[in-house]
Short mmCIF file of C-alpha atoms in Angstrom, two decimals:
data_model
loop_
_atom_site.label_atom_id
_atom_site.label_comp_id
_atom_site.label_asym_id
_atom_site.label_seq_id
_atom_site.Cartn_x
_atom_site.Cartn_y
_atom_site.Cartn_z
CA MET A 50 -0.01 -0.02 -0.05
CA SER A 51 1.86 2.94 -1.18
CA ASP A 52 -0.18 6.04 -0.65
CA ALA A 53 0.92 9.71 -0.54
CA HIS A 54 -1.63 10.33 2.19
CA ASP A 55 0.43 8.32 4.69
CA GLY A 56 3.44 10.66 4.16
CA VAL A 57 1.83 13.70 5.71
CA ASP A 58 -0.02 11.69 8.26
CA GLY A 59 1.12 11.85 11.82
CA ARG A 60 -1.08 9.14 13.18
CA ALA A 61 0.42 6.15 14.86
CA ASP A 62 -0.19 2.82 13.31
CA ASP A 63 -2.88 1.59 15.44
CA ASP A 64 -5.27 -0.93 14.16
CA ASP A 65 -7.43 -0.87 17.24
CA ALA A 66 -10.48 1.12 17.89
CA SER A 67 -9.84 1.71 21.54
CA PRO A 68 -10.50 5.23 22.65
CA ASP A 69 -7.90 7.52 24.19
CA GLY A 70 -8.11 6.80 27.76
CA GLY A 71 -10.38 8.84 29.95
CA HIS A 72 -11.88 10.96 27.15
CA ALA A 73 -15.37 9.60 26.90
CA SER A 74 -16.92 12.81 25.78
CA ALA A 75 -20.40 13.19 24.47
CA THR A 76 -19.06 15.93 22.09
CA PRO A 77 -18.69 14.67 18.50
CA SER A 78 -15.23 14.82 17.14
CA THR A 79 -13.75 13.96 13.84
CA HIS A 80 -12.56 10.51 13.19
CA THR A 81 -10.76 8.94 10.30
CA VAL A 82 -11.02 5.21 9.21
CA ARG A 83 -9.09 3.61 6.35
CA LEU A 84 -10.99 0.88 4.57
CA GLU A 85 -10.17 -1.37 1.80
CA LEU A 86 -12.81 -2.16 -0.65
CA VAL A 87 -13.22 -4.67 -3.54
CA ASP A 88 -13.48 -2.81 -6.84
CA GLU A 89 -17.10 -3.72 -7.50
CA PRO A 90 -20.16 -1.53 -7.91
CA GLY A 91 -21.93 -0.86 -4.63
CA GLN A 92 -19.06 -1.52 -2.36
CA LEU A 93 -18.47 2.06 -1.29
CA LEU A 94 -22.13 2.55 -0.56
CA ALA A 95 -22.21 -0.55 1.55
CA ALA A 96 -19.25 0.57 3.46
CA LEU A 97 -20.76 3.93 4.23
CA GLN A 98 -24.16 2.68 5.33
CA PRO A 99 -22.93 1.38 8.73
CA ILE A 100 -21.31 4.75 9.52
CA ALA A 101 -24.66 6.74 8.76
CA ASP A 102 -26.69 4.06 10.52
CA ASN A 103 -24.77 4.28 13.70
CA GLY A 104 -24.92 8.04 14.03
CA GLY A 105 -21.79 9.15 12.12
CA ASN A 106 -21.89 12.44 10.32
CA LEU A 107 -19.90 11.95 7.09
CA LEU A 108 -17.50 14.80 6.30
CA SER A 109 -15.33 13.50 3.44
CA ILE A 110 -14.53 10.34 1.42
CA TYR A 111 -11.20 9.98 -0.26
CA HIS A 112 -11.56 7.25 -2.70
CA GLU A 113 -8.03 6.38 -3.94
CA ARG A 114 -8.97 4.71 -7.24
CA GLY A 115 -5.43 5.05 -8.54
CA ASN A 116 -3.91 2.99 -5.69
CA LYS A 117 -4.22 -0.55 -4.79
CA THR A 118 -3.68 -2.18 -1.37
CA PRO A 119 -1.22 -5.24 -1.34
CA ARG A 120 -4.35 -7.43 -1.69
CA GLY A 121 -5.31 -5.76 -4.76
CA ARG A 122 -8.14 -3.66 -3.25
CA ILE A 123 -8.92 0.00 -3.21
CA PRO A 124 -8.04 2.04 -0.13
CA VAL A 125 -10.66 4.59 0.96
CA GLU A 126 -10.23 7.10 3.68
CA VAL A 127 -13.42 8.28 5.35
CA ASP A 128 -13.72 11.24 7.72
CA PHE A 129 -16.77 11.56 9.91
CA GLU A 130 -17.95 13.14 13.01
CA ALA A 131 -19.20 11.00 15.92
CA THR A 132 -19.02 10.93 19.63
CA GLN A 133 -16.37 8.41 21.01
CA GLU A 134 -19.04 5.99 21.95
CA ARG A 135 -20.66 5.98 18.57
CA PHE A 136 -17.26 5.84 16.89
CA GLU A 137 -16.58 2.56 18.53
CA GLY A 138 -20.00 1.22 17.50
CA ILE A 139 -19.31 2.28 13.85
CA VAL A 140 -15.98 0.50 13.75
CA GLU A 141 -17.71 -2.60 15.14
CA ALA A 142 -20.53 -2.40 12.67
CA LEU A 143 -18.11 -1.98 9.76
CA ARG A 144 -16.24 -5.06 10.70
CA THR A 145 -19.53 -7.05 11.22
CA GLU A 146 -20.46 -6.04 7.70
CA GLY A 147 -17.27 -7.62 6.52
CA VAL A 148 -15.59 -4.27 5.58
CA ASN A 149 -11.87 -4.50 6.17
CA VAL A 150 -10.89 -1.59 8.46
CA MET A 151 -7.25 -1.05 7.98
CA GLN A 152 -6.87 1.79 10.51
CA ALA A 153 -9.33 3.44 12.86
CA GLY A 154 -8.81 6.33 15.25
CA THR A 155 -5.51 7.17 16.82
CA GLU A 156 -3.70 6.48 20.10
CA ARG A 157 -1.47 9.49 20.17
CA TYR A 158 -3.85 12.10 18.80
CA ALA A 159 -7.28 12.02 20.10
CA GLU A 160 -8.73 15.20 18.71
CA GLU A 161 -8.87 16.65 15.18
CA VAL A 162 -9.29 20.22 14.39
CA THR A 163 -9.78 21.71 10.86
CA LEU A 164 -9.01 25.49 10.36
CA LEU A 165 -8.52 27.89 7.53
CA LEU A 166 -5.75 30.45 7.02
CA PHE A 167 -5.89 33.15 4.34
CA GLY A 168 -3.67 35.86 3.25
CA HIS A 169 -0.14 36.01 1.71
CA LEU A 170 0.55 32.40 2.68
CA ILE A 171 3.24 31.88 0.05
CA ASP A 172 5.05 35.10 0.46
CA THR A 173 5.17 34.37 4.26
CA ASP A 174 6.73 30.96 3.67
CA LEU A 175 4.01 28.30 4.01
CA SER A 176 6.55 25.47 4.73
CA ASP A 177 7.93 27.49 7.59
CA THR A 178 4.33 28.09 8.83
CA LEU A 179 3.61 24.42 8.75
CA SER A 180 6.88 23.35 10.38
CA ARG A 181 6.40 25.76 13.14
CA ILE A 182 2.92 24.38 13.80
CA GLU A 183 4.39 20.82 13.63
CA ALA A 184 6.96 21.92 16.11
CA CYS A 185 4.32 22.82 18.70
CA GLU A 186 3.92 20.11 21.35
CA SER A 187 0.07 19.93 21.19
CA ALA A 188 -0.45 19.21 17.62
CA SER A 189 0.60 17.67 14.37
CA VAL A 190 -0.43 18.68 10.87
CA ALA A 191 -2.27 15.78 9.40
CA ASP A 192 -3.43 17.40 6.13
CA VAL A 193 -2.95 20.56 4.04
CA SER A 194 -4.86 21.89 1.09
CA LEU A 195 -3.80 25.11 -0.58
CA ALA A 196 -5.80 27.30 -2.96
CA ALA A 197 -3.95 30.09 -4.68
CA PRO A 198 -6.19 30.91 -7.73
CA GLN A 199 -4.67 34.32 -8.29
CA GLY A 200 -1.01 32.96 -8.29
CA THR A 201 1.53 33.67 -5.54
CA GLU A 202 1.12 37.44 -5.59
CA GLU A 203 -2.48 37.57 -4.41
CA ALA A 204 -4.14 36.30 -1.24
CA SER A 205 -4.37 32.54 -1.00
CA SER A 206 -6.13 30.14 1.26
CA ALA A 207 -5.13 26.98 3.14
CA ARG A 208 -7.11 24.46 4.94
CA LEU A 209 -5.26 22.65 7.77
CA ARG A 210 -6.31 19.45 9.51
CA LEU A 211 -4.49 19.28 12.87
CA GLU A 212 -4.34 16.33 15.10
CA ALA A 213 -4.11 17.38 18.73
CA ARG A 214 -3.41 15.51 21.87
CA ALA A 215 -6.48 14.82 24.07
CA GLY A 216 -7.49 18.11 25.76
CA GLU A 217 -4.99 20.19 23.91
CA THR A 218 -6.97 21.43 21.04
CA GLU A 219 -7.19 24.92 22.57
CA ALA A 220 -3.49 25.11 23.15
CA ALA A 221 -2.94 24.05 19.44
CA LEU A 222 -5.33 26.73 18.31
CA ALA A 223 -3.58 29.33 20.48
CA ALA A 224 -0.26 28.52 18.84
CA VAL A 225 -1.74 28.84 15.30
CA ARG A 226 -3.34 32.12 16.42
CA GLU A 227 -0.10 33.54 17.60
CA LEU A 228 1.72 32.43 14.40
CA ALA A 229 -1.01 33.97 12.20
CA GLU A 230 -0.70 37.23 14.03
CA GLU A 231 3.03 37.34 13.58
CA LYS A 232 2.80 36.61 9.85
CA GLU A 233 -0.31 38.88 9.38
CA LEU A 234 -2.35 35.88 8.15
CA ARG A 235 -6.08 35.71 8.94
CA LEU A 236 -7.25 32.60 10.85
CA VAL A 237 -10.77 31.22 10.48
CA GLU A 238 -11.07 29.09 13.67
CA PRO A 239 -13.62 26.29 14.04
CA LEU A 240 -16.45 26.77 16.34
CA THR A 241 -15.09 23.95 18.59
CA GLY A 242 -17.39 21.98 20.84
CA VAL A 243 -20.66 23.37 19.47
CA GLU A 244 -20.80 21.50 16.17
CA ALA A 245 -24.21 20.03 16.69
CA MET B 41 -50.66 51.95 25.76
CA ARG B 42 -50.06 55.35 24.20
CA LEU B 43 -46.85 55.52 22.09
CA ALA B 44 -44.52 58.22 21.04
CA VAL B 45 -42.47 56.96 18.17
CA ILE B 46 -39.15 58.78 17.72
CA GLY B 47 -37.53 57.90 14.43
CA ALA B 48 -39.47 57.43 11.11
CA GLY B 49 -37.18 54.94 9.27
CA ALA B 50 -38.39 51.33 8.29
CA VAL B 51 -38.83 50.36 11.88
CA GLY B 52 -40.50 53.54 13.18
CA ARG B 53 -42.90 53.52 10.37
CA SER B 54 -43.82 49.86 10.79
CA VAL B 55 -44.46 50.50 14.55
CA VAL B 56 -46.80 53.29 13.59
CA GLU B 57 -48.59 51.09 11.07
CA LEU B 58 -48.83 47.94 13.31
CA ALA B 59 -49.48 49.49 16.81
CA SER B 60 -53.23 49.33 16.54
CA GLU B 61 -53.16 45.61 15.68
CA HIS B 62 -51.47 45.21 19.10
CA GLY B 63 -54.03 47.23 20.84
CA HIS B 64 -51.87 50.37 21.17
CA GLU B 65 -52.35 54.01 20.01
CA VAL B 66 -49.59 56.14 18.53
CA VAL B 67 -50.01 59.63 20.06
CA ALA B 68 -46.83 61.24 18.62
CA VAL B 69 -44.39 60.60 15.88
CA ALA B 70 -41.10 62.42 15.20
CA ASP B 71 -38.33 62.22 12.72
CA SER B 72 -35.10 64.28 12.84
CA SER B 73 -36.70 67.38 11.58
CA SER B 74 -40.49 67.25 12.10
CA ALA B 75 -43.34 65.75 14.24
CA THR B 76 -46.88 65.12 14.54
CA VAL B 77 -48.72 64.99 17.84
CA ALA B 78 -52.44 63.81 18.42
CA ASP B 79 -54.39 66.95 19.28
CA GLY B 80 -56.54 65.15 21.80
CA THR B 81 -59.84 66.29 20.14
CA GLY B 82 -60.78 62.72 19.73
CA GLY B 83 -60.54 61.95 23.42
CA ARG B 84 -57.59 60.77 25.58
CA ASP B 85 -56.92 57.57 23.55
CA ALA B 86 -57.36 58.98 20.01
CA GLY B 87 -53.98 58.74 18.31
CA VAL B 88 -52.47 60.14 15.19
CA ASP B 89 -53.66 58.68 11.78
CA PRO B 90 -50.94 56.13 10.92
CA ASP B 91 -51.70 56.18 7.24
CA ALA B 92 -51.48 59.93 7.02
CA VAL B 93 -48.10 59.90 8.87
CA VAL B 94 -46.66 57.25 6.54
CA ALA B 95 -47.95 59.02 3.40
CA ARG B 96 -46.53 62.42 4.47
CA LYS B 97 -43.15 60.69 5.14
CA ALA B 98 -43.16 59.17 1.67
CA GLU B 99 -44.43 62.13 -0.18
CA ARG B 100 -42.88 65.08 1.65
CA GLY B 101 -40.13 63.51 3.77
CA ILE B 102 -41.66 64.83 6.97
CA VAL B 103 -44.12 63.24 9.48
CA GLY B 104 -46.04 66.39 10.29
CA ASP B 105 -45.79 70.14 10.88
CA GLY B 106 -44.70 70.04 14.40
CA ASP B 107 -41.34 70.32 16.00
CA PRO B 108 -39.57 66.97 17.15
CA ALA B 109 -39.47 68.43 20.71
CA ASP B 110 -43.34 68.36 20.74
CA ALA B 111 -43.29 64.54 20.22
CA LEU B 112 -40.83 64.18 23.20
CA ALA B 113 -43.16 66.28 25.33
CA ALA B 114 -46.38 64.48 24.41
CA ASP B 115 -48.55 62.66 26.77
CA TYR B 116 -47.41 59.09 26.15
CA ASP B 117 -46.91 55.96 28.18
CA VAL B 118 -44.07 54.36 26.21
CA LEU B 119 -41.36 56.11 24.17
CA VAL B 120 -40.23 54.00 21.16
CA GLU B 121 -36.69 54.97 20.35
CA ALA B 122 -36.16 54.07 16.56
CA THR B 123 -33.54 56.58 15.44
CA PRO B 124 -30.45 55.31 13.71
CA THR B 125 -27.79 53.65 15.92
CA THR B 126 -24.89 56.00 16.87
CA LEU B 127 -21.77 55.07 18.72
CA GLY B 128 -19.85 56.66 21.66
CA ASP B 129 -22.25 58.99 23.47
CA ALA B 130 -25.13 57.25 21.63
CA GLU B 131 -26.87 60.55 21.10
CA PRO B 132 -29.59 61.70 20.48
CA GLY B 133 -31.13 58.31 21.30
CA PHE B 134 -29.69 58.28 24.77
CA SER B 135 -31.24 61.55 25.74
CA HIS B 136 -34.57 60.59 24.22
CA VAL B 137 -34.67 57.62 26.49
CA THR B 138 -33.47 59.37 29.69
CA ARG B 139 -36.01 62.17 29.18
CA ALA B 140 -38.72 59.55 29.04
CA LEU B 141 -37.31 57.99 32.27
CA GLU B 142 -37.10 61.34 34.03
CA ARG B 143 -40.87 61.75 33.30
CA ASP B 144 -41.41 58.28 34.82
CA ARG B 145 -42.38 56.81 31.48
CA HIS B 146 -41.21 53.59 29.82
CA ALA B 147 -38.90 53.37 26.83
CA VAL B 148 -38.49 50.54 24.25
CA LEU B 149 -35.48 50.78 22.09
CA ALA B 150 -34.79 49.58 18.59
CA ASN B 151 -31.79 51.73 18.57
CA LYS B 152 -28.57 49.70 19.63
CA GLY B 153 -26.42 52.59 20.57
CA PRO B 154 -27.61 53.43 24.07
CA VAL B 155 -27.79 49.78 25.20
CA ALA B 156 -24.46 48.81 23.73
CA GLU B 157 -22.47 51.91 24.54
CA ARG B 158 -23.97 53.31 27.70
CA PHE B 159 -25.61 50.44 29.52
CA GLY B 160 -24.48 51.45 32.98
CA ASP B 161 -25.87 54.98 32.53
CA LEU B 162 -29.11 53.62 31.39
CA ARG B 163 -29.32 51.24 34.31
CA ARG B 164 -28.76 54.20 36.71
CA ALA B 165 -31.46 56.22 34.91
CA VAL B 166 -33.93 53.42 35.30
CA ALA B 167 -33.05 53.02 38.95
CA ASP B 168 -34.14 56.65 39.56
CA SER B 169 -37.36 56.29 37.51
CA ALA B 170 -40.73 54.58 37.80
CA GLY B 171 -40.35 53.73 34.17
CA GLU B 172 -38.53 50.68 32.62
CA ILE B 173 -36.59 50.02 29.54
CA ARG B 174 -36.88 47.12 27.06
CA PHE B 175 -34.73 46.42 23.99
CA GLU B 176 -35.62 43.09 22.30
CA ALA B 177 -35.54 44.62 18.82
CA THR B 178 -31.82 45.67 19.23
CA VAL B 179 -30.75 41.97 18.88
CA GLY B 180 -31.78 39.79 16.01
CA GLY B 181 -34.79 41.65 14.75
CA ALA B 182 -37.85 39.45 15.22
CA ILE B 183 -35.93 36.73 17.13
CA PRO B 184 -36.76 36.85 20.91
CA ALA B 185 -33.19 36.63 22.03
CA VAL B 186 -33.25 39.00 25.10
CA SER B 187 -36.53 37.83 26.39
CA THR B 188 -35.50 34.19 26.09
CA VAL B 189 -32.33 34.81 28.01
CA GLU B 190 -34.42 36.65 30.71
CA ASP B 191 -37.00 33.83 30.75
CA ILE B 192 -34.12 31.27 31.38
CA GLU B 193 -32.47 33.80 33.77
CA PRO B 194 -29.05 35.17 32.81
CA GLY B 195 -27.35 33.31 35.68
CA HIS B 196 -28.32 30.02 33.98
CA VAL B 197 -26.99 31.02 30.60
CA THR B 198 -23.40 30.36 29.91
CA ALA B 199 -23.03 31.76 26.42
CA VAL B 200 -25.03 33.19 23.54
CA ARG B 201 -23.80 32.82 20.04
CA GLY B 202 -25.15 33.16 16.52
CA VAL B 203 -25.32 34.65 13.20
CA LEU B 204 -26.57 38.29 13.85
CA ASN B 205 -26.00 40.17 10.61
CA GLY B 206 -27.99 39.23 7.58
CA THR B 207 -25.88 41.26 5.21
CA ALA B 208 -22.71 39.44 6.05
CA ASN B 209 -24.49 36.11 5.99
CA PHE B 210 -25.99 36.83 2.66
CA ILE B 211 -22.50 37.68 1.23
CA LEU B 212 -20.91 34.56 2.75
CA THR B 213 -23.75 32.33 1.53
CA ARG B 214 -23.57 33.59 -2.05
CA MET B 215 -19.80 33.52 -2.16
CA ALA B 216 -19.90 29.73 -1.12
CA ALA B 217 -22.85 28.90 -3.38
CA GLU B 218 -21.66 30.70 -6.54
CA GLY B 219 -17.91 30.57 -6.12
CA LEU B 220 -17.79 34.24 -6.41
CA ASP B 221 -15.39 36.76 -4.83
CA TYR B 222 -16.39 39.28 -2.09
CA ASP B 223 -16.48 42.30 -4.28
CA HIS B 224 -18.73 40.74 -6.86
CA VAL B 225 -21.20 39.53 -4.25
CA LEU B 226 -21.26 42.76 -2.39
CA ALA B 227 -22.20 44.66 -5.54
CA GLU B 228 -25.03 42.12 -6.04
CA ALA B 229 -26.19 42.57 -2.45
CA GLN B 230 -26.26 46.42 -2.94
CA ASP B 231 -28.33 46.04 -6.01
CA LEU B 232 -30.83 43.94 -4.09
CA GLY B 233 -30.86 46.38 -1.17
CA VAL B 234 -29.47 43.73 1.18
CA ALA B 235 -26.31 45.77 1.66
CA GLU B 236 -26.05 49.60 2.08
CA ALA B 237 -23.87 51.78 -0.10
CA ASP B 238 -21.40 51.91 2.63
CA PRO B 239 -21.56 48.35 3.96
CA SER B 240 -18.80 48.83 6.68
CA PHE B 241 -21.04 48.56 9.61
CA ASP B 242 -22.26 45.16 8.50
CA VAL B 243 -19.23 43.53 6.77
CA ASP B 244 -16.67 44.81 9.38
CA GLY B 245 -18.57 43.00 12.12
CA THR B 246 -19.58 46.21 14.03
CA ASP B 247 -23.31 45.55 13.88
CA ALA B 248 -23.02 41.93 15.07
CA ALA B 249 -20.59 43.09 17.82
CA LEU B 250 -23.00 45.73 19.17
CA LYS B 251 -25.70 42.96 19.39
CA CYS B 252 -23.19 40.64 21.24
CA VAL B 253 -22.29 43.54 23.55
CA ILE B 254 -25.89 44.03 24.45
CA LEU B 255 -26.16 40.34 25.24
CA ALA B 256 -23.08 40.35 27.25
CA ASN B 257 -24.59 43.33 29.30
CA VAL B 258 -27.84 41.34 29.81
CA LEU B 259 -25.79 38.27 30.94
CA SER B 260 -23.33 40.31 33.17
CA PHE B 261 -25.93 42.44 34.93
CA GLY B 262 -28.57 39.74 35.01
CA ALA B 263 -26.22 37.24 36.72
CA ALA B 264 -24.80 39.67 39.34
CA ASP B 265 -26.24 39.76 42.76
CA ASP B 266 -25.31 43.48 43.00
CA PRO B 267 -25.41 45.43 39.75
CA ALA B 268 -22.42 47.48 41.13
CA ASP B 269 -20.29 44.21 40.74
CA ALA B 270 -21.42 43.58 37.18
CA ARG B 271 -18.97 44.13 34.33
CA GLU B 272 -20.23 46.76 31.89
CA PHE B 273 -19.58 46.14 28.13
CA ALA B 274 -19.20 48.55 25.30
CA LEU B 275 -18.01 48.13 21.72
CA ASP B 276 -14.50 48.71 22.77
CA ASP B 277 -14.54 45.62 24.88
CA ALA B 278 -15.33 43.37 21.89
CA GLU B 279 -12.83 41.54 19.83
CA VAL B 280 -14.11 42.06 16.19
CA GLU B 281 -13.11 40.67 12.81
CA GLY B 282 -15.16 41.20 9.75
CA ILE B 283 -15.48 39.46 6.42
CA ARG B 284 -14.23 41.98 4.05
CA ASP B 285 -10.96 40.20 3.23
CA VAL B 286 -12.24 36.58 3.02
CA PRO B 287 -11.26 35.32 -0.37
CA GLY B 288 -13.49 33.02 -2.37
CA SER B 289 -10.86 30.31 -2.22
CA THR B 290 -11.24 30.15 1.64
CA LEU B 291 -14.95 29.27 1.16
CA ARG B 292 -14.07 26.74 -1.49
CA LEU B 293 -11.61 24.95 0.68
CA ALA B 294 -14.26 24.88 3.51
CA ALA B 295 -16.83 23.50 1.14
CA GLU B 296 -14.52 20.69 -0.03
CA ASP B 297 -14.41 19.56 3.60
CA GLY B 298 -18.13 19.66 4.27
CA ARG B 299 -17.84 22.98 6.06
CA THR B 300 -18.57 26.69 5.45
CA VAL B 301 -17.66 30.01 6.96
CA ARG B 302 -20.18 32.19 8.86
CA LEU B 303 -19.65 35.43 10.76
CA ILE B 304 -20.30 34.19 14.31
CA GLY B 305 -20.86 36.49 17.26
CA GLU B 306 -20.37 35.10 20.79
CA ALA B 307 -21.16 36.69 24.13
CA THR B 308 -20.66 35.51 27.65
CA GLY B 309 -20.63 37.56 30.84
CA GLU B 310 -16.88 37.95 30.40
CA THR B 311 -16.15 38.24 26.70
CA VAL B 312 -17.46 39.37 23.31
CA ARG B 313 -16.04 38.03 20.10
CA VAL B 314 -17.14 38.35 16.52
CA ALA B 315 -15.19 36.64 13.88
CA PRO B 316 -15.52 34.50 10.63
CA ARG B 317 -15.72 30.87 11.86
CA LEU B 318 -15.62 27.44 10.39
CA VAL B 319 -18.84 25.55 10.88
CA PRO B 320 -20.35 22.31 9.45
CA GLU B 321 -22.03 23.12 6.08
CA ASN B 322 -25.28 21.56 7.16
CA GLY B 323 -25.03 22.53 10.83
CA THR B 324 -27.48 24.50 12.84
CA LEU B 325 -25.53 27.78 12.62
CA ALA B 326 -25.02 27.63 8.88
CA VAL B 327 -28.24 29.52 8.18
CA SER B 328 -28.60 30.88 4.60
CA GLY B 329 -29.06 34.24 3.07
CA THR B 330 -30.26 36.99 5.33
CA GLN B 331 -31.57 34.66 7.95
CA ASN B 332 -30.18 35.02 11.58
CA ILE B 333 -29.90 32.45 14.38
CA VAL B 334 -29.31 32.86 17.97
CA GLN B 335 -28.01 29.84 20.00
CA ILE B 336 -28.41 29.98 23.75
CA GLU B 337 -26.18 27.72 25.88
CA THR B 338 -27.82 27.09 29.31
CA THR B 339 -26.83 25.29 32.51
CA HIS B 340 -29.90 23.22 32.98
CA ALA B 341 -32.04 23.61 29.76
CA GLY B 342 -29.48 22.41 27.19
CA ARG B 343 -29.02 24.38 23.98
CA LEU B 344 -31.72 26.46 22.49
CA ASN B 345 -31.65 27.63 18.82
CA ILE B 346 -33.96 30.30 17.51
CA SER B 347 -33.64 31.42 13.82
CA GLY B 348 -35.57 33.94 11.84
CA ARG B 349 -35.50 37.30 10.24
CA GLY B 350 -32.87 39.43 11.85
CA ALA B 351 -33.90 42.78 10.28
CA GLY B 352 -36.75 44.44 8.39
CA GLY B 353 -39.40 46.99 9.31
CA PRO B 354 -42.38 44.81 10.23
CA GLU B 355 -40.07 42.12 11.80
CA THR B 356 -38.30 44.57 14.10
CA ALA B 357 -41.51 46.45 14.79
CA SER B 358 -43.01 43.15 15.99
CA ALA B 359 -40.18 42.86 18.62
CA VAL B 360 -40.82 46.55 19.62
CA LEU B 361 -44.51 45.94 20.09
CA GLY B 362 -43.85 42.70 21.94
CA ASP B 363 -41.73 44.70 24.43
CA VAL B 364 -44.58 47.38 24.73
CA GLY B 365 -46.91 44.41 25.63
CA ARG B 366 -44.54 43.30 28.37
CA LEU B 367 -44.64 46.66 29.87
CA GLU B 368 -48.52 46.70 30.35
#
């Protein structure tokens, strides 16, 4: 399974759905599962059904059709929101339905947070921005999407998915806030904890 | 109740038109340069003719042949302060309200200035008066935000947040839906009359911030055992970011991830913050177009969401007349 996604992915290789200890919150958080599917019609839908049926709110599906797993199947990465309790139910339901769950949840990083930055991201050295976020103890940069439709001279936007240690989302956001201020970038923070 | 309506913009005119449906009489109306006062010939409860006032305003730009001071001195029970919002000393609205209180009359405000910028001064004026003030119409138009917080009791409300500016919300909604840039959508909003020629008040977050400041004052003073201990908020205490610079690409990146951006205001008894925030695209707070939503976080009653029209003459006048009813 060679997959560019893993390169920027700070998650520990944990194949277990066990939650991060002591964080049984009723607040939904974002979870990522990696599935492998047989390349046949209807397989993707069948895999998503248990997520929806068990109270998961689908956020994104990354269907890596160009890639194959070592078993010749197609890797699919699914992001969804669910409480920790429902998340466990979802993983169990997926496995019951015969879907191969390659990776679910994380040990090291319990919380995910997505945020947007806009402004002169390229002029202010985006890779430096990312490595300084990465250097912060609380969080790791899991995913970056950049949109610079007007070229490098005009304002551009970036979406960052950070993975934060349990209970440290606020500290991670504070670090990004400080960095954005220093580089005169605008930060669009998520409304954390109220995403009902 | 006998009403004196000060201010003859969209809200003032709608109050004049709708008062009788709520069982009230308008005995005086003033705009910045003219006034009309019921002459009393029809008996104590005979008010001014609403249709004639509205027609004169439309045709000649005045509400009557009298002086605005006559309306302030008229024999009314409730003064409706619906002049444009001003910042800083919040005049002339502030003096209109305190004059009513000095006469032991009630005042209902649609003007945000006095409640946002001089809440402490207003409280002191109320303390010395037999009159009361109400200001539901200053927050979220037709949405009963202030009275809901009062019903739950401010001490049991931990935060109030929401989308409190229809113009900014319209622009963000259109940018996301059409993939257009800010300037393009702003021009469209101006053509539709959704945005003013100078949209600063709305797009820079000032209007939403004033509403949150008002809510913060309600929470702070309402929760304090002694008002002397309550923290008073004004616009300067708010952390405010607008939507003017948000590029279309930011909304596109949000949409790719099942999210969108909304100008969200948040008030607690300690902080006021207005900023563009990332919210789930189909979430409760992602209301569309000019809709507003107020979300109230409570200690014992969970979370309440109230959405509706946050602006407009009849909508805001309904909130004003609801307040008048609460004073009976």
